[in-house]
Coordinates of C-alpha atoms and ligand atoms in Angstrom, one line a residue:
X210 CA 0.5 -0.5 0.2
X211 CA 1.0 3.2 -1.0
X212 CA 2.8 5.3 2.2
X213 CA 0.8 8.0 3.7
X214 CA 2.0 12.0 2.8
X215 CA 2.9 13.9 6.1
X216 CA 1.3 17.5 3.3
X217 CA 4.3 19.9 5.3
X218 CA 1.8 23.3 3.8
X219 CA -1.2 21.3 5.4
X220 CA 0.5 21.7 8.7
X221 CA 2.9 24.2 8.3
X222 CA -1.0 26.0 8.4
X223 CA -1.9 24.8 11.9
X224 CA 1.6 25.8 13.7
X225 CA 0.8 29.7 11.7
X226 CA -2.9 28.7 13.7
X227 CA -1.4 28.5 16.4
X228 CA 1.9 31.2 16.4
X229 CA -1.0 33.5 15.4
X230 CA -2.7 33.3 19.6
X231 CA 1.1 33.5 20.6
X232 CA 1.8 36.9 18.3
X233 CA -2.1 38.0 19.7
X234 CA -1.5 37.7 23.1
X235 CA 2.5 39.4 22.6
X236 CA 0.7 41.6 20.8
X237 CA -1.6 43.0 23.9
X238 CA 1.8 43.5 25.8
X239 CA 2.8 45.2 23.2
X240 CA 6.0 43.6 22.0
X241 CA 5.4 42.4 18.2
X242 CA 7.8 39.2 17.9
X243 CA 10.7 40.9 15.2
X244 CA 13.4 38.7 13.1
X245 CA 16.4 40.4 11.2
X246 CA 18.0 39.5 8.4
X247 CA 21.6 39.3 7.0
X248 CA 22.5 38.5 3.0
X249 CA 25.9 39.4 1.5
X250 CA 26.4 39.2 -1.8
X251 CA 23.9 38.3 -3.6
X252 CA 23.5 34.6 -4.3
X253 CA 20.6 33.9 -6.4
X254 CA 19.3 30.4 -4.2
X255 CA 19.4 32.2 -1.2
X256 CA 16.8 35.3 -1.5
X257 CA 14.6 33.2 -2.3
X258 CA 15.1 31.8 1.1
X259 CA 15.4 35.0 2.7
X260 CA 12.6 36.1 0.8
X261 CA 9.7 33.2 1.4
X262 CA 11.0 33.9 5.2
X263 CA 9.9 37.6 4.8
X264 CA 6.3 36.1 4.1
X265 CA 6.2 33.9 6.0
X266 CA 7.2 36.5 9.0
X267 CA 4.6 38.6 7.6
X268 CA 1.2 36.6 7.4
X269 CA 2.6 35.6 11.2
X270 CA 2.3 39.4 12.2
X271 CA 5.8 39.1 12.8
X272 CA 8.1 42.4 12.0
X273 CA 11.6 41.4 10.0
X274 CA 14.7 43.2 8.1
X275 CA 16.9 42.4 5.3
X276 CA 20.9 43.6 5.8
X277 CA 21.7 43.6 2.9
X278 CA 25.6 44.0 2.6
X279 CA 28.1 43.4 -0.5
X280 CA 29.8 40.2 -1.4
X281 CA 33.0 42.3 -0.2
X282 CA 31.8 43.3 2.2
X283 CA 34.1 43.0 5.5
X284 CA 34.5 40.4 8.4
X285 CA 33.7 43.9 10.7
X286 CA 31.8 46.0 9.7
X287 CA 28.9 42.4 9.7
X288 CA 30.1 41.6 12.5
X289 CA 29.1 45.7 14.0
X290 CA 26.5 45.5 12.6
X291 CA 25.8 41.8 14.1
X292 CA 26.0 43.2 18.0
X293 CA 24.1 46.7 17.5
X294 CA 21.1 44.4 15.7
X295 CA 21.5 41.6 19.7
X296 CA 21.5 44.7 20.7
X297 CA 18.0 45.9 19.6
X298 CA 15.3 45.6 21.9
X299 CA 12.9 44.9 18.4
X300 CA 14.9 42.6 17.9
X301 CA 13.9 39.7 19.1
X302 CA 15.5 36.9 16.6
X303 CA 18.3 37.2 14.5
X304 CA 19.3 35.2 10.7
X305 CA 22.6 35.2 9.1
X306 CA 21.9 33.8 5.7
X307 CA 24.5 31.2 4.8
X308 CA 26.6 30.4 2.8
X309 CA 28.5 34.4 3.2
X310 CA 30.5 34.7 0.7
X311 CA 34.6 33.4 0.9
X312 CA 36.0 36.3 2.8
X313 CA 34.2 36.3 5.5
X314 CA 34.4 32.9 8.3
X315 CA 30.5 32.1 8.4
X316 CA 31.9 30.0 12.0
X317 CA 33.1 33.3 13.9
X318 CA 29.9 35.8 11.8
X319 CA 27.7 33.0 13.1
X320 CA 29.1 32.6 16.1
X321 CA 28.9 36.5 16.9
X322 CA 23.9 36.1 17.5
X323 CA 23.7 36.4 21.1
X324 CA 21.9 33.7 22.3
X325 CA 18.5 34.3 23.1
X326 CA 18.2 35.9 19.7
X327 CA 20.3 33.0 17.5
X328 CA 16.6 31.9 16.3
X329 CA 18.5 29.3 13.6
X330 CA 20.0 27.6 17.0
X331 CA 23.4 26.6 14.6
X332 CA 25.9 28.8 17.2
X333 CA 28.0 27.1 19.8
X334 CA 25.8 28.1 22.1
X335 CA 22.5 26.7 20.9
X336 CA 24.3 23.3 19.6
X337 CA 26.1 22.7 23.3
X338 CA 23.2 22.8 25.5
X339 CA 21.3 20.8 23.0
X340 CA 23.7 19.2 23.1
X341 CA 23.4 19.2 27.2
X342 CA 19.9 18.5 27.0
X343 CA 18.8 22.0 27.8
X344 CA 18.0 23.2 24.5
X345 CA 17.7 26.8 23.8
X346 CA 16.8 28.2 19.9
X347 CA 17.1 24.2 18.0
X348 CA 18.0 24.2 14.5
X349 CA 15.1 25.3 12.5
X350 CA 15.6 21.9 10.3
X351 CA 16.0 18.5 12.7
X352 CA 13.2 20.8 14.5
X353 CA 10.7 20.9 11.9
X354 CA 11.1 16.7 10.9
X355 CA 10.5 16.5 15.1
X356 CA 7.4 18.7 14.3
X357 CA 5.9 16.7 11.3
X358 CA 6.5 13.6 12.2
X359 CA 3.6 14.3 15.7
X360 CA 1.5 15.3 14.5
X361 CA 1.8 12.6 11.8
X362 CA 1.1 11.0 15.2
X363 CA 4.6 8.4 14.6
X364 CA 6.1 7.6 17.3
X365 CA 9.9 7.7 17.7
X366 CA 10.2 6.2 22.3
X367 CA 11.8 2.8 20.9
X368 CA 12.4 2.8 17.9
X369 CA 15.5 2.4 15.9
X370 CA 16.2 6.6 13.9
X371 CA 19.0 6.4 10.9
X372 CA 19.9 10.1 10.5
X373 CA 21.9 10.4 6.9
X374 CA 24.0 13.3 7.2
X375 CA 26.4 14.4 9.8
X376 CA 26.0 18.7 9.5
X377 CA 25.7 20.7 12.4
X378 CA 23.1 21.9 11.4
X379 CA 21.4 19.1 9.5
X380 CA 22.4 15.3 10.9
X381 CA 24.2 15.8 15.0
X382 CA 21.3 17.5 15.8
X383 CA 18.3 15.2 14.6
X384 CA 20.4 12.4 15.4
X385 CA 20.0 14.0 19.4
X386 CA 16.2 15.3 19.1
X387 CA 15.2 11.3 18.0
X388 CA 17.5 10.5 21.2
X389 CA 16.8 12.1 23.6
X390 CA 12.8 11.7 22.1
X391 CA 14.1 7.8 23.2
X392 CA 15.4 6.8 19.8
X393 CA 18.4 4.1 19.2
X394 CA 19.4 6.2 16.4
X395 CA 22.2 5.7 13.7
X396 CA 24.4 8.4 11.3
X397 CA 25.7 7.5 8.6
X398 CA 27.7 9.8 6.5
X399 CA 29.4 9.8 3.3
X400 CA 32.0 7.7 4.6
X401 CA 29.7 4.3 5.6
X402 CA 30.5 1.7 3.6
X403 CA 27.3 0.2 3.5
X404 CA 24.7 2.9 3.3
X405 CA 21.6 0.2 2.3
X406 CA 23.2 -1.9 5.2
X407 CA 21.8 1.0 8.0
X408 CA 18.5 2.2 5.7
X409 CA 17.0 -0.8 5.8
X410 CA 16.7 -0.7 9.8
X411 CA 15.3 2.5 10.4
X412 CA 11.5 2.5 11.4
X413 CA 12.5 6.4 11.0
X414 CA 14.5 7.4 8.3
X415 CA 15.7 11.5 8.1
X416 CA 17.8 11.7 4.6
X417 CA 19.9 15.2 5.1
X418 CA 23.1 14.3 2.4
X419 CA 21.9 16.3 -0.5
X420 CA 22.8 13.8 -3.6
X421 CA 19.3 14.2 -4.9
X422 CA 16.9 9.9 -5.4
X423 CA 20.2 8.3 -3.7
X424 CA 17.2 7.3 -1.3
X425 CA 15.4 4.1 -3.3
X426 CA 12.7 1.6 -2.8
X427 CA 15.0 -0.9 -1.8
X428 CA 17.1 0.8 1.1
X429 CA 13.9 1.9 3.0
X430 CA 12.0 -1.2 5.3
X431 CA 7.9 -1.8 4.5
X432 CA 6.0 0.6 7.3
X433 CA 8.9 3.5 7.7
X434 CA 7.5 6.8 7.8
X435 CA 10.2 8.1 5.4
X436 CA 11.3 12.5 5.7
X437 CA 13.4 13.6 2.7
X438 CA 15.0 16.8 3.8
X439 CA 17.2 17.1 0.7
X440 CA 17.0 20.2 -1.0
X441 CA 18.2 19.4 -5.1
X442 CA 17.6 21.1 -8.4
X443 CA 17.8 19.7 -10.6
X444 CA 18.3 21.5 -14.4
X445 CA 15.0 20.6 -16.0
X446 CA 13.5 19.0 -12.7
X447 CA 13.4 21.0 -10.9
X448 CA 13.9 20.4 -6.9
X449 CA 13.7 17.2 -6.4
X450 CA 14.7 15.5 -2.5
X451 CA 17.0 12.7 -1.6
X452 CA 14.6 9.8 -1.5
X453 CA 13.8 8.3 -4.9
X454 CA 10.1 9.6 -3.9
X455 CA 8.1 7.2 -6.3
X456 CA 9.5 4.6 -5.0
X457 CA 10.0 4.7 -2.0
X458 CA 5.9 6.3 -2.0
X459 CA 5.8 1.9 -2.6
X460 CA 7.6 0.8 0.5
X461 CA 7.1 3.3 3.5
X462 CA 4.3 3.3 5.9
X463 CA 5.2 8.0 5.8
X464 CA 6.8 10.3 3.4
X465 CA 7.1 13.7 3.4
X466 CA 7.9 15.2 0.0
X467 CA 10.2 17.5 -2.6
X468 CA 8.9 20.7 -2.1
X469 CA 6.3 21.0 0.0
X470 CA 6.9 18.2 3.2
X471 CA 9.9 19.5 5.5
X472 CA 11.0 22.5 3.7
X473 CA 8.0 24.5 4.7
X474 CA 7.3 23.3 8.2
X475 CA 11.0 24.4 8.4
X476 CA 10.1 28.5 7.9
X477 CA 7.6 27.9 10.0
X478 CA 10.0 26.7 12.6
X479 CA 12.2 30.2 12.2
X480 CA 8.7 31.6 12.6
X481 CA 8.1 29.9 16.3
X482 CA 11.6 30.3 17.2
X483 CA 11.1 34.2 17.1
X484 CA 8.1 34.3 18.5
X485 CA 9.3 32.0 21.5
X486 CA 12.9 34.8 21.6
X487 CA 9.9 37.6 22.3
X488 CA 7.8 36.2 25.2
X489 CA 10.7 35.1 26.8
X490 CA 12.4 38.4 26.8
X491 CA 8.7 39.9 27.3
X492 CA 8.8 37.9 30.5
X493 CA 12.1 39.3 31.6
X494 CA 10.9 42.4 30.9
X495 CA 7.9 41.8 33.1
X496 CA 10.0 40.5 35.4
Ligands
NAD672 P1 26.1 19.2 4.1 O1 26.2 19.1 2.7 O2 26.4 19.7 5.3 O3 26.0 17.5 4.7 C1 25.3 16.7 4.1 C2 25.7 15.1 5.4 O4 25.4 14.5 4.0 C3 28.2 15.0 5.1 O5 27.5 15.0 6.6 C4 27.5 14.2 4.3 O6 28.4 13.1 4.6 C5 26.9 13.7 4.4 N1 26.1 12.6 2.4 C6 26.8 12.9 1.7 N2 27.1 12.2 1.2 C7 26.0 11.3 1.3 C8 26.4 9.6 0.8 N3 26.7 8.8 -0.8 N4 26.6 9.0 2.0 C9 25.3 8.7 3.1 N5 25.7 10.7 4.0 C10 26.6 11.2 2.7 O7 24.2 19.5 4.2 P2 23.5 19.8 4.9 O8 23.4 20.9 5.2 O9 23.2 18.8 6.4 O10 22.1 20.0 4.1 C11 22.2 18.5 4.0 C12 20.4 18.5 2.3 O11 19.5 19.5 3.0 C13 20.8 19.3 0.9 O12 20.3 19.3 -0.3 C14 20.9 20.6 1.9 O13 20.5 21.5 1.0 C15 19.2 20.1 3.1 N6 17.9 21.0 3.0 C16 17.6 21.2 3.4 C17 16.4 22.6 4.5 C18 14.9 21.9 4.5 O14 14.6 23.0 5.2 N7 14.2 21.7 3.8 C19 17.3 23.3 5.7 C20 18.7 22.7 5.4 C21 19.6 22.3 4.5

């Protein structure tokens, strides 16, 4: 039987409806959540991502501002801008859109964001807090995957989970978050000799490798939940995921499409983290 398709766009609409109430409650306290996005250079994909985030902010009643920097912007200029945003009370969340131009040290720049405003959960502080089991802001893409699993009613505790990809922003935090919810987690990566052997054990298979159609039907356990994080632009085909959707759909129990699965939910989680940051800041001001 074909898998249940987890419709990220539909789940996202429910998330926004819940956020609307929280934004309204903040409004009654004269607080409007604010998100600042820094963009250096003019990477076409980054511009699309930012446009989508700004659109999401507008839809959710959140203030957003874009801070553009030239492609040859010196590092101290960007760091000075981040310092200013860190101290700006109207701004509750800050994003630095990656990739950055080569002369900028992405690690250094990202870590200049104040922990309480790191709504992407990308700083060492955020990742360390996640490892320690006390996350402040969880990285948005793994948080989106968890929210989709929960919305679909997929059990996590005691299940076998396999994460393909070990990046600091998706694979590693994903593994930690699944582990924190009681899954037994295997992390596979580019040096894993037999990916299929591991993937076939998974009740929950999260794929974040950035390799078009890497996971095929023969690598999936019948009935498994398959969450496709990958975004691959292929000439003439548009955007495809890391999972061979047509084949895997026939064997999996649940599957997320690309586009329309994890992507929209990730943006909703940026907004959710910004609202939470504003709530925390309002609580501190009220105390
Ligand atoms: P990355 O390039 O930093 O990491 C990719 C990981 O995949 C690496 O750990 C690598 O070891 C592993 N990998 C590569 N080839 C592999 C193979 N053949 N077998 C097993 N593992 C392999 O990428 P990332 O930032 O983690 O992003 C991964 C994908 O997710 C990309 O396509 C990216 O565009 C997408 N992404 C989507 C969202 C979203 O909102 N949906 C958010 C972030 C990233």
